CSV table of C-alpha atoms in Angstrom, one decimal:
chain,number,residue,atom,x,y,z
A,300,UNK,CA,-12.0,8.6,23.4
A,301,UNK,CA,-9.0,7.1,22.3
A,302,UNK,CA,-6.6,8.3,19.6
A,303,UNK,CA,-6.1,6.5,16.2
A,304,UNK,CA,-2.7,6.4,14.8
A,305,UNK,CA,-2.7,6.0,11.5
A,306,UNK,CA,0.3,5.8,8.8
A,307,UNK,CA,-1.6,5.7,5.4
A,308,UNK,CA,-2.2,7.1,2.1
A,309,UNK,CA,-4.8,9.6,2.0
A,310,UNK,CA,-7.9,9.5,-0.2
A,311,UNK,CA,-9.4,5.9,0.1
A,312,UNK,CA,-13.1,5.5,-1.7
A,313,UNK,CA,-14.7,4.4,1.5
A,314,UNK,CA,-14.1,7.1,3.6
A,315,UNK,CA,-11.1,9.1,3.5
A,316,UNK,CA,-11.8,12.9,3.4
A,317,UNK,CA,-9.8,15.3,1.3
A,318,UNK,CA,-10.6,19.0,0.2
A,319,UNK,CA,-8.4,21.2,-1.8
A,320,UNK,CA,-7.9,24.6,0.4
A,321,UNK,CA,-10.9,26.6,0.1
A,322,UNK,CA,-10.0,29.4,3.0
A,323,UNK,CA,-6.5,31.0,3.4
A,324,UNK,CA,-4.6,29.8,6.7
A,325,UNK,CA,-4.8,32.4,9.5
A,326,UNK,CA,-1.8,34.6,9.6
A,327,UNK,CA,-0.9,35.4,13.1
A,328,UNK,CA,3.2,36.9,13.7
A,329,UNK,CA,4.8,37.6,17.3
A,330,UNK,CA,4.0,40.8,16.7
A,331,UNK,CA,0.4,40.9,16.4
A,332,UNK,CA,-0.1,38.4,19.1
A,333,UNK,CA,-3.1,36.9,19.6
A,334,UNK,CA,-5.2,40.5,19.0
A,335,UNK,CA,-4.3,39.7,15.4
A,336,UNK,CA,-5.9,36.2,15.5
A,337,UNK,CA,-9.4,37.3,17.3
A,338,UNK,CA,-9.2,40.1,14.6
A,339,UNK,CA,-9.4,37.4,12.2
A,340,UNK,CA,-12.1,35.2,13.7
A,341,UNK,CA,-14.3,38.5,13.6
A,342,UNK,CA,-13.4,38.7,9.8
A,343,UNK,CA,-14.2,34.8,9.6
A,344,UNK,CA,-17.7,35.4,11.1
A,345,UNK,CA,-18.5,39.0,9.3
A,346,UNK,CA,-17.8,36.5,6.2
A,347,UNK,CA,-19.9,33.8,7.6
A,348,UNK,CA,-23.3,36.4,8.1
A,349,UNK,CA,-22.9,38.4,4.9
A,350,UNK,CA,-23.0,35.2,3.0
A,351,UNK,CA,-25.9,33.5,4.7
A,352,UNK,CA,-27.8,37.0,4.3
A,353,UNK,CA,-26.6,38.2,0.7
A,354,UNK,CA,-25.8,35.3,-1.3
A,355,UNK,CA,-28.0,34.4,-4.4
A,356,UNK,CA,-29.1,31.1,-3.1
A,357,UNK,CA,-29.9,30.1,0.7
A,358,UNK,CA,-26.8,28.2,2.0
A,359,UNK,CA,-26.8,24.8,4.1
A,360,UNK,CA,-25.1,26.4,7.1
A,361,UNK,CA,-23.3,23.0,8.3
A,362,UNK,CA,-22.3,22.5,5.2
A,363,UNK,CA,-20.8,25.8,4.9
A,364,UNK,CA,-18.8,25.8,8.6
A,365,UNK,CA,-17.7,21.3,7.4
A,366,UNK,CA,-16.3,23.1,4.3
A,367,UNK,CA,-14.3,25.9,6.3
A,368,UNK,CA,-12.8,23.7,8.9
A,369,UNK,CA,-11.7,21.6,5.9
A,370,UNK,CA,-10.5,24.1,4.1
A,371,UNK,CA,-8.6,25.4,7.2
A,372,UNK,CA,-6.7,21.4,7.5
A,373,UNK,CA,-6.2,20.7,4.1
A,374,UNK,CA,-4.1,24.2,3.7
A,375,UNK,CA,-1.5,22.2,5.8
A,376,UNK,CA,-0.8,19.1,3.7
A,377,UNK,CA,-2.7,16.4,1.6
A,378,UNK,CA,-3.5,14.3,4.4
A,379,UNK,CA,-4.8,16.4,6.8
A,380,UNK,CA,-8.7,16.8,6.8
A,381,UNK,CA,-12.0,17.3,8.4
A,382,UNK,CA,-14.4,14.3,8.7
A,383,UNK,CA,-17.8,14.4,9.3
A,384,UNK,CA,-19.4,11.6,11.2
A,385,UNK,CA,-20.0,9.6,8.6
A,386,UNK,CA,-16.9,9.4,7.5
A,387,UNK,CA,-15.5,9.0,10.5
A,388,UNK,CA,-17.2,6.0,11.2
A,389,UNK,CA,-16.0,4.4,7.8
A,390,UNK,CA,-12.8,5.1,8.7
A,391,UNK,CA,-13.3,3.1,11.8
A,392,UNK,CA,-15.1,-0.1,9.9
A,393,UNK,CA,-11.9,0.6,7.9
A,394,UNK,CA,-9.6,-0.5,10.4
A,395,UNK,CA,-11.6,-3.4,11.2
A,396,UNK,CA,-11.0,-4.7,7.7
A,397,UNK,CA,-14.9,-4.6,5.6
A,398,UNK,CA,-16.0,-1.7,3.9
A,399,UNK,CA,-17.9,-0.9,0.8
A,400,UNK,CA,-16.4,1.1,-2.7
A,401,UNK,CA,-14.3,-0.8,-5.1
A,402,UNK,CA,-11.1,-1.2,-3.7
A,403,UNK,CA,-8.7,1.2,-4.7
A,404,UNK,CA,-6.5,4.2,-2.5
A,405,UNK,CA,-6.0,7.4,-4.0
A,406,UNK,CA,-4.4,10.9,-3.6
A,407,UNK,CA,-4.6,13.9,-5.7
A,408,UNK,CA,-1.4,14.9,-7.9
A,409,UNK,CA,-2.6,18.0,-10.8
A,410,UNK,CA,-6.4,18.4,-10.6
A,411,UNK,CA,-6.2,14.9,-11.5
A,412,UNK,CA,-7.4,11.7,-9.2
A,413,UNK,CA,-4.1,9.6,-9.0
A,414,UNK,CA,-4.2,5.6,-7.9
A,415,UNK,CA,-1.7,5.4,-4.9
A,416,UNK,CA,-2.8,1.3,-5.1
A,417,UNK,CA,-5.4,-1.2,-5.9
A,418,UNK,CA,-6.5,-3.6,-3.0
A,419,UNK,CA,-5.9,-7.3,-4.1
A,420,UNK,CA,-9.3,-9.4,-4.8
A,421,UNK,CA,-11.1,-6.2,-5.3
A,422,UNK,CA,-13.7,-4.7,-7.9
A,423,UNK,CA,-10.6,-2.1,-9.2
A,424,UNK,CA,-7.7,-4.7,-8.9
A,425,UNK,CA,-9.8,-7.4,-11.3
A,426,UNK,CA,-10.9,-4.7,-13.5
A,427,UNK,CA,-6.9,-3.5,-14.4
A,428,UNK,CA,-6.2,-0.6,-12.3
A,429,UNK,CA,-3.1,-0.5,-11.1
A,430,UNK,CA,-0.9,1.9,-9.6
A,431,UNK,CA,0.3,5.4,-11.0
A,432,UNK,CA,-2.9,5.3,-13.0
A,433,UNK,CA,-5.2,8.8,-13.4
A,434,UNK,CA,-8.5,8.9,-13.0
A,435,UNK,CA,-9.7,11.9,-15.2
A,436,UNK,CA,-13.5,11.4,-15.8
A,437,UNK,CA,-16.7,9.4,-13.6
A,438,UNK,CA,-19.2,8.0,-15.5
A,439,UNK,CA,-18.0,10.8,-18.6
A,440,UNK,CA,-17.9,14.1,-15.9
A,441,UNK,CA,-14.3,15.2,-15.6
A,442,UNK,CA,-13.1,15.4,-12.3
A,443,UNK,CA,-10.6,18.1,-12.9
A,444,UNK,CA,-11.0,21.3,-10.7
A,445,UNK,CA,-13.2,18.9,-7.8
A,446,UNK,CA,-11.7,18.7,-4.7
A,447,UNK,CA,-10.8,15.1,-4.0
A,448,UNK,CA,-13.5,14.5,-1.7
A,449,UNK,CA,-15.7,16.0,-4.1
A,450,UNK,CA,-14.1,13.3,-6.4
A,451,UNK,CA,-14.5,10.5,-4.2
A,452,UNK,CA,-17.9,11.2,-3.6
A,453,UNK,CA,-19.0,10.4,-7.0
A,454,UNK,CA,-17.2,7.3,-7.1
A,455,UNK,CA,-19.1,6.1,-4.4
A,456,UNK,CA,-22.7,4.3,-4.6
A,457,UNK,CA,-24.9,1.4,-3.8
A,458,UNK,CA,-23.3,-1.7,-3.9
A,459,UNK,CA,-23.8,-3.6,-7.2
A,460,UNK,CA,-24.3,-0.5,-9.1
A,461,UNK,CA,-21.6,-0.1,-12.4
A,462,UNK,CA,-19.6,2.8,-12.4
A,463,UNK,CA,-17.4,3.8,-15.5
A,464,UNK,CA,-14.4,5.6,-15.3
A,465,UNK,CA,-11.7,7.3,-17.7
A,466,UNK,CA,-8.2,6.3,-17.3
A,467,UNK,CA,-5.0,8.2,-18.0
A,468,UNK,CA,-2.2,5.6,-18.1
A,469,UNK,CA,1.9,5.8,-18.8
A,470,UNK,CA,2.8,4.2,-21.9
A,471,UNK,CA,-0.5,4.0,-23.1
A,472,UNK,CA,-1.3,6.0,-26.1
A,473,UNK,CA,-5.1,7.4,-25.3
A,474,UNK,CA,-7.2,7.6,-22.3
A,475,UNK,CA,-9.9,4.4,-21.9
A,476,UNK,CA,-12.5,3.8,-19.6
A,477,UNK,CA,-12.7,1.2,-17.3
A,478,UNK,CA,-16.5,-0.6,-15.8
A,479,UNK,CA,-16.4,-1.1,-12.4
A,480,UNK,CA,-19.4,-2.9,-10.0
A,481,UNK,CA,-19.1,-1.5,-6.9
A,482,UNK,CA,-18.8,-4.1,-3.6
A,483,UNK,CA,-18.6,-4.8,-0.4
A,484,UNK,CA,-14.8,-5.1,0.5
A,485,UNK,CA,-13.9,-7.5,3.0
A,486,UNK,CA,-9.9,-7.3,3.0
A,487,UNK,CA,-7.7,-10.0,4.1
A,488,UNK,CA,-4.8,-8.7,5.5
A,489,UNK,CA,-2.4,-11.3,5.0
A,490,UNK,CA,-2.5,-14.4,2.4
A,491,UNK,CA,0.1,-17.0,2.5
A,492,UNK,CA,1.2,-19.9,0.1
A,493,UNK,CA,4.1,-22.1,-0.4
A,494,UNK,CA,6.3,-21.4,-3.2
A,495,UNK,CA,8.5,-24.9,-3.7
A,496,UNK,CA,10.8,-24.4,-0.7
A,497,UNK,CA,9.8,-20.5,0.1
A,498,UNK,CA,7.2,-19.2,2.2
A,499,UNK,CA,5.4,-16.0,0.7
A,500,UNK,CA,3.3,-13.6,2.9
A,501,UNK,CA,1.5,-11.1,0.7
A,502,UNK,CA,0.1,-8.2,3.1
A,503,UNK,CA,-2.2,-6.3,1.5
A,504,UNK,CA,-2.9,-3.7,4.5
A,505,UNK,CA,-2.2,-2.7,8.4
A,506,UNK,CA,-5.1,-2.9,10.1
A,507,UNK,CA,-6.3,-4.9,13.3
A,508,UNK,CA,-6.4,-8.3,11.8
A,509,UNK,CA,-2.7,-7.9,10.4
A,510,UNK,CA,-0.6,-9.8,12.9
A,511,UNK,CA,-2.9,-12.6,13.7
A,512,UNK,CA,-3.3,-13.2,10.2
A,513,UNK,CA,0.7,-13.0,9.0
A,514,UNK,CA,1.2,-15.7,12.6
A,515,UNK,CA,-1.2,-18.0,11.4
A,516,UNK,CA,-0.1,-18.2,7.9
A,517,UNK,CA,3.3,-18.5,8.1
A,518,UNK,CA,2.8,-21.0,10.7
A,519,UNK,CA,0.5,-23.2,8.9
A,520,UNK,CA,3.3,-23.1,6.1
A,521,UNK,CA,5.9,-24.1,7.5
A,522,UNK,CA,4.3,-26.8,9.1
A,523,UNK,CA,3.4,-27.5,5.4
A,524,UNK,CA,6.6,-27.5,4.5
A,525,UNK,CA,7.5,-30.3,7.1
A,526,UNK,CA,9.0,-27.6,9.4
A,527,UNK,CA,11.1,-24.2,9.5
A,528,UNK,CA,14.4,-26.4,8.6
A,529,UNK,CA,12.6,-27.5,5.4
A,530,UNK,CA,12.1,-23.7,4.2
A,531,UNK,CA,14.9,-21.8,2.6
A,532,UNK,CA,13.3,-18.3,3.6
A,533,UNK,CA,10.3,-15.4,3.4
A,534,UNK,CA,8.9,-12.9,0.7
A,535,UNK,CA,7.1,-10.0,2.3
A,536,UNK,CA,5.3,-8.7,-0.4
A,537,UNK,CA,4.0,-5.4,0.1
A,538,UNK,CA,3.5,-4.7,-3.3
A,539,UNK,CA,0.8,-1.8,-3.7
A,540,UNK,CA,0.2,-1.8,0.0
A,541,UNK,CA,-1.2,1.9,0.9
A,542,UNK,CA,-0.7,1.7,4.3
A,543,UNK,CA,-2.9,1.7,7.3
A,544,UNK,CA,-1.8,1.9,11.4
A,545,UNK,CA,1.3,2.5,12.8
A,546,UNK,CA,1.0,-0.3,15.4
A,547,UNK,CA,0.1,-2.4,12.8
A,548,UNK,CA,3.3,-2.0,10.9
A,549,UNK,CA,5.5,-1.8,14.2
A,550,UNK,CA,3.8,-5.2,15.5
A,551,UNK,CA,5.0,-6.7,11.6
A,552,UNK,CA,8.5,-5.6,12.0
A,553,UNK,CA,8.9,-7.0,15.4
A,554,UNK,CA,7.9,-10.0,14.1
A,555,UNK,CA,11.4,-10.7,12.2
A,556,UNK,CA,14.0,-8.6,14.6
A,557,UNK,CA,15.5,-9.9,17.6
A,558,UNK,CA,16.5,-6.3,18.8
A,559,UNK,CA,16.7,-2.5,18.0
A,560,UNK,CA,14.6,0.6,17.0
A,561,UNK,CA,11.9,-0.6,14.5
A,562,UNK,CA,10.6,3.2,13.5
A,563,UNK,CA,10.8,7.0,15.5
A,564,UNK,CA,8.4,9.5,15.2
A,565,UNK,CA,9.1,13.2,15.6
A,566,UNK,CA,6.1,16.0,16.4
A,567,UNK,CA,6.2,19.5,16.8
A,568,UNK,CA,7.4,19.8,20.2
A,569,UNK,CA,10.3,17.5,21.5
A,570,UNK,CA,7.9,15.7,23.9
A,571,UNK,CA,5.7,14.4,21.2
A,572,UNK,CA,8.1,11.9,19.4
A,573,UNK,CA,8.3,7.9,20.2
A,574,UNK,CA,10.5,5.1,19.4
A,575,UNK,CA,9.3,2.2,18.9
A,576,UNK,CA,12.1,-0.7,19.6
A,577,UNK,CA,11.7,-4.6,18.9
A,578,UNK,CA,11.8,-7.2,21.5
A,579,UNK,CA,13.4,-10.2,21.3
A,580,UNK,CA,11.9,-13.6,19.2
A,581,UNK,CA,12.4,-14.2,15.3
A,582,UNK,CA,9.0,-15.9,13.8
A,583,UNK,CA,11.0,-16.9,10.9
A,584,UNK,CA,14.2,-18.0,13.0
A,585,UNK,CA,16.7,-16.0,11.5
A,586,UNK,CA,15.9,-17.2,7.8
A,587,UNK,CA,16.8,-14.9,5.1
A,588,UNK,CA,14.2,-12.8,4.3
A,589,UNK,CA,13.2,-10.4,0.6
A,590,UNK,CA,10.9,-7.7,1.1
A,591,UNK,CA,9.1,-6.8,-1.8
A,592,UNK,CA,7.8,-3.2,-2.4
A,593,UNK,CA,6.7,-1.0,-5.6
A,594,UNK,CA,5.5,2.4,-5.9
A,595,UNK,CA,2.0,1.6,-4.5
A,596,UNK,CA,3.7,0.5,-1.1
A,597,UNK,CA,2.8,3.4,1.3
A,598,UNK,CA,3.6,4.8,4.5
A,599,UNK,CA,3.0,1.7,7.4
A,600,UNK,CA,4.3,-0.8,4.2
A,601,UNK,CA,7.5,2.0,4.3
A,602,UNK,CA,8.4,1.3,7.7
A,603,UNK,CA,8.4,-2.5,7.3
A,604,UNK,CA,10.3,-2.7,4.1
A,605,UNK,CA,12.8,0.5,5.8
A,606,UNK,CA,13.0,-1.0,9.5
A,607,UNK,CA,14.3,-4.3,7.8
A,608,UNK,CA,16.3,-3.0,5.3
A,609,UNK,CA,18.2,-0.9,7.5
A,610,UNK,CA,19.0,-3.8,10.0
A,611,UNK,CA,19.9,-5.5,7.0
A,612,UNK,CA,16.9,-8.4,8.2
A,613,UNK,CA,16.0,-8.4,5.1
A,614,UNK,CA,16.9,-7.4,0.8
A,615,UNK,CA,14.2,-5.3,-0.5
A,616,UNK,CA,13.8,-6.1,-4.5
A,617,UNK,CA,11.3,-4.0,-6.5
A,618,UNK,CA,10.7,-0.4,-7.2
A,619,UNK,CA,10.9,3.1,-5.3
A,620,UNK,CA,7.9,3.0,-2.6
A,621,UNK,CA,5.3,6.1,-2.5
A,622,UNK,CA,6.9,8.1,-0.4
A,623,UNK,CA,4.5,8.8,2.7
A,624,UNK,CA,6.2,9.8,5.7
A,625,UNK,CA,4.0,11.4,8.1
A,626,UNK,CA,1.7,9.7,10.8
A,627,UNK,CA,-1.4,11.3,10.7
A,628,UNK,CA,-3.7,11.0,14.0
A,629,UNK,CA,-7.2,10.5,14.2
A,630,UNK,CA,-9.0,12.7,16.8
A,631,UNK,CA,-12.4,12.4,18.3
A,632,UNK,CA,-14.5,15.5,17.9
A,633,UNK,CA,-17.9,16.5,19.0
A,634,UNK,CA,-21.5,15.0,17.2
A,635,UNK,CA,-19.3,11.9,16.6
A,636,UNK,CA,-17.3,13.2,13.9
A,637,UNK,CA,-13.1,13.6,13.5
A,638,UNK,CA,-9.9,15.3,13.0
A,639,UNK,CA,-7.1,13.5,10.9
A,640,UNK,CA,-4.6,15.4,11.8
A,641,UNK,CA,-0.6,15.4,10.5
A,642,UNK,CA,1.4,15.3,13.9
A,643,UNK,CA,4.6,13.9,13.2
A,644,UNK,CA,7.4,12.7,10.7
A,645,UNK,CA,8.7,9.0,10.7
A,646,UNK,CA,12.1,7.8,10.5
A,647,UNK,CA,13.6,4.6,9.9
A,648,UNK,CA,16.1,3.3,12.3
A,649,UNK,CA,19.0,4.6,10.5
A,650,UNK,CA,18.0,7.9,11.0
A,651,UNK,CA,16.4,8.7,7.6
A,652,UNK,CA,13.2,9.8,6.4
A,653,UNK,CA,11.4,9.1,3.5
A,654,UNK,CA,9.2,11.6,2.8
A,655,UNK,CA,8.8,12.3,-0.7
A,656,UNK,CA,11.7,9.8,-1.5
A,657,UNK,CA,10.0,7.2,-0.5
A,658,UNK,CA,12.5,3.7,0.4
A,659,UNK,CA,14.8,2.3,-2.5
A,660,UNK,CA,15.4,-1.2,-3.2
A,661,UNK,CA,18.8,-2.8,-2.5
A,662,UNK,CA,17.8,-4.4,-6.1
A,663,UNK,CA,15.5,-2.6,-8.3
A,664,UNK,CA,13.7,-4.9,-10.5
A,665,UNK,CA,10.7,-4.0,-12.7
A,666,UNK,CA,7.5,-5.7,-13.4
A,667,UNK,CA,7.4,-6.0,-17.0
A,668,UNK,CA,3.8,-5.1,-18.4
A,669,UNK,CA,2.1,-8.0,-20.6
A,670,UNK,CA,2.5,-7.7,-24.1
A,671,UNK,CA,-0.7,-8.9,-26.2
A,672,UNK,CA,1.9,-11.1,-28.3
A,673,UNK,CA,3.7,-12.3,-25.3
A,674,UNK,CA,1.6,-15.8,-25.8
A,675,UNK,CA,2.4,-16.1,-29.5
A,676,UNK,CA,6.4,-15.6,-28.4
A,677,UNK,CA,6.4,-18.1,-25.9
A,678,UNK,CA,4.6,-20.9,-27.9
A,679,UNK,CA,7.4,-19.5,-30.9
A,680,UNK,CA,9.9,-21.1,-28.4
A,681,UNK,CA,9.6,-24.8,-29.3
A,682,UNK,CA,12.4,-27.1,-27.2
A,683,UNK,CA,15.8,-27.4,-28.4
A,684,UNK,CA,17.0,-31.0,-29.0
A,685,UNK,CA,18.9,-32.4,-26.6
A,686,UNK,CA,21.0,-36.0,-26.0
A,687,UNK,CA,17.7,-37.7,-24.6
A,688,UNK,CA,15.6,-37.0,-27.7
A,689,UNK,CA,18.1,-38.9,-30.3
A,690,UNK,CA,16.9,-42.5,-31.0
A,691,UNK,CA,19.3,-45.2,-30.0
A,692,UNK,CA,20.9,-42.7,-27.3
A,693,UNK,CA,23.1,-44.7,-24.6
A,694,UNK,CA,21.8,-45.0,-21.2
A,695,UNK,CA,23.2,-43.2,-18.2
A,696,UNK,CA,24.1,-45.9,-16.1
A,697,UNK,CA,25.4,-43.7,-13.1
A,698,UNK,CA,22.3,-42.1,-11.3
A,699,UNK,CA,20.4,-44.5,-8.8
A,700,UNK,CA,16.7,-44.7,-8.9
A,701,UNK,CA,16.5,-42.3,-6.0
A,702,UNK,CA,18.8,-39.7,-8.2
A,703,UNK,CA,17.2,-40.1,-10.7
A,704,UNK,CA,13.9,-39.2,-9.0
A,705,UNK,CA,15.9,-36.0,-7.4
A,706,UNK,CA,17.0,-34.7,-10.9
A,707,UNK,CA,12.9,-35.0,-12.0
A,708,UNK,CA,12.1,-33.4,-8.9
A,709,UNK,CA,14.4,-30.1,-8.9
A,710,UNK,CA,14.2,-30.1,-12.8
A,711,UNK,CA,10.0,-29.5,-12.1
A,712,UNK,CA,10.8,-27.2,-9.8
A,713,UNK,CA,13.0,-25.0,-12.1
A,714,UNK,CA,10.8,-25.3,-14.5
A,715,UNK,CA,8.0,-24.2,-12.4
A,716,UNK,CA,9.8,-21.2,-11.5
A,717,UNK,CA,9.8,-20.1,-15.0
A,718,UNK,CA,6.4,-20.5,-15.4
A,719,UNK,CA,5.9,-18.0,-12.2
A,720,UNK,CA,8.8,-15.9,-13.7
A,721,UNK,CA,6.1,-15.3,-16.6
A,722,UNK,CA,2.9,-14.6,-14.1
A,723,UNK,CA,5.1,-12.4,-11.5
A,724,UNK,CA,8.7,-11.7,-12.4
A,725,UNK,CA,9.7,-9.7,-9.6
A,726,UNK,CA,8.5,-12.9,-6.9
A,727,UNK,CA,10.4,-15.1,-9.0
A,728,UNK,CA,13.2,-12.6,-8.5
A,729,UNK,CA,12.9,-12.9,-5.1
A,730,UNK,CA,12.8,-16.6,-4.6
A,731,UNK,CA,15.7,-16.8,-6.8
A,732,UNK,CA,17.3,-14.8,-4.4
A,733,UNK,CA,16.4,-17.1,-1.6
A,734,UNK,CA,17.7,-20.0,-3.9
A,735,UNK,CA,20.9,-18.9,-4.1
A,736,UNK,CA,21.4,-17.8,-0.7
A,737,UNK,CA,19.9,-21.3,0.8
A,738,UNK,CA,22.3,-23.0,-2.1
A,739,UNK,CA,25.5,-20.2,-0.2
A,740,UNK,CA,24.2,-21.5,3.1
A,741,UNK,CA,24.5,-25.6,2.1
A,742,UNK,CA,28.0,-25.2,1.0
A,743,UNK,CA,29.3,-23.6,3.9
């Protein structure tokens, strides 16, 4: 069976299996040699009998061997795990972009479930989570001391059903819960609008339906726009995008370089690692491009955001990324079930790696958080007076009708861009960087 590369987050609530490292690693030197692993297979199964034999209660002996193996590949890194063939089908229908849960990707940071991202249009992202939050309690059990699969597992039921859970968040004073109804997630990879003269591609995941969706859309919008002359550039938001394949994100990255290494990968053994290089074509024609990225943007949204910042395709605003930079393989085992298994490091064209550092933004901007009074504030800010509001003001008798109609148009623009600037400062940040550079571009 064929081998699925993936570069994602760990821990999603469809599917993903984590444990917490129930069995020590086995220890095997030069100088023991392999007598020194048998020896400890023989202690693994001596373990094995006296516990189905002398334990209090009768053990489910599958159970026992799923936790062992998991146990065994969770002792390597977070992202590592066992998965049984259930889950190993979900993390199939994952790729393929429909699952069930409520939307949200998580890891495991101090007992404690962490949000790596919530998954635009989703149960969790309408309900308020957002990244960086804890998850401390399910439907008022703490979760502290379960493995995260253990975790996961109670998050997860019939679709429809409420769940209720207890959120730690920064800057907010005392844990509250959060109700959640639990659905049937069908993602869409890639959503695209028109921003007065800018194109904005939001990816929300790397999966299969990735690049045919980000084609379609950006060509449907610039022939919206009247054509790719008529647009002054492209956001790539991949704000609180956890990831997904490797391909997925290669195939993205291709899209806007002409030439050069998009992403290497580096395995154990010298054999195992692959470049991955971009061939020539441009879908946005050499228009400037902003990337945008925030600490929810994981691992596949990494490479993008790195692989055109470091051929300087594009200016990446936001915040630090995650952080993710290991490609984890999926491996077909026996009775249908799977191995995800960390075999190499990534690193971005220039060389780097951004493991644990995740990728920095040329221009760190921050999303401010909504104050409740914000809307009391802005309606505070009544119009100053101007020239056109005195009575018996003289005309201006310089403007044609056509300049006149200009002036209206680029004054609604502006002040349409304030009004996003209140919804989603850091994409008005963007297209303001776009603005100026198209405004650079006319003078020349």
């Amino acid at each position: 069976m064929k081998k699925l590369v993936l570069a994602t987050a760990v821990g999603i609530l469809f599917g993903a299996l984590v444990a917490t490292q129930i069995i020590k690693p086995l220890l095997a030197n030069e100088s023991d040699g392999k007598q020194s692993v048998y020896e400890q297979l023989d202690l693994f199964g001596d373990i094995f009998v006296r516990i189905q034999s002398q334990y209090v209660e009768e053990v489910d002996e599958e159970a026992l061997i799923e936790a062992a193996i998991n146990g065994m590949l969770t002792s390597l890194d977070p992202h590592s795990a066992y998965l049984p063939p259930d889950d190993a089908e979900q993390m199939r229908v994952q790729t393929r972009g429909e699952f069930g849960g409520l939307g949200i990707e998580v890891t495991q940071e101090e007992g404690f479930v962490k949000v790596v991202s919530p998954i635009d249009d989703t149960p969790a992202a309408e309900a308020g989570m957002v990244a960086g939050d804890f998850i401390t309690h399910v439907d008022g059990e703490s979760v502290l001391g379960l493995t995260l699969d253990e975790a996961v597992k109670r998050m997860r039921g019939p679709v429809g059903s409420e769940i209720v859970i207890t959120v730690v968040r920064e800057d907010e004073p005392e844990p509250f819960d959060v109700s959640i109804i639990r659905a049937t997630i069908k993602l869409t990879a890639v959503r695209s609008r028109l921003e007065g003269d800018t194109v904005v591609l939001r990816v929300t995941t790397f999966n299969d339906q990735t690049m045919p969706n980000l084609e379609t859309g950006l060509k449907e919008r610039i022939e919206e726009a009247g054509g790719i002359d008529a647009i002054n550039g492209i956001v790539l938001d991949l704000r609180n995008n956890p990831g997904g394949l490797l391909t997925g994100a290669v195939r993205v990255s291709d899209a806007f370089l002409e030439k050069g290494e998009i992403v290497s990968t580096r395995g154990r053994n010298v054999g195992q690692g692959e470049r991955f290089n971009a061939t020539a074509g441009d879908l946005a024609e050499g228009k400037p491009m902003v990337v945008l990225i925030n600490g929810g943007s994981a691992s596949a949204s990494e490479i993008v955001a790195g692989a055109l910042q470091d051929h300087r395709r594009a200016i990446v605003v936001g915040t630090n990324s995650f952080g993710k930079g290991s490609v984890q393989t999926v491996i077909p085992l026996q009775a249908q079930g799977a191995m995800r298994l960390t075999t190499a490091r990534y690193y971005t064209p220039s060389g780097r790696s951004i493991q644990s550092l995740g990728v920095s933004p040329d221009i760190i901007v921050e999303q401010p958080r909504t104050r409740p009074n914000d809307d009391e504030e802005e309606a505070s800010n009544v119009r100053t007076r101007s020239e056109d509001s005195l009575r018996g003001r003289l005309d201006n008798d310089s403007l044609s009708e056509d300049e006149r109609r200009q002036i209206e148009e680029d004054r609604a623009k502006a002040e349409a861009s304030a009004e996003l600037r209140n919804e989603d400062y850091q994409l008005a940040y963007a297209l303001d960087i776009l603005k100026g550079l198209s405004a650079i571009s006319y003078a020349d």
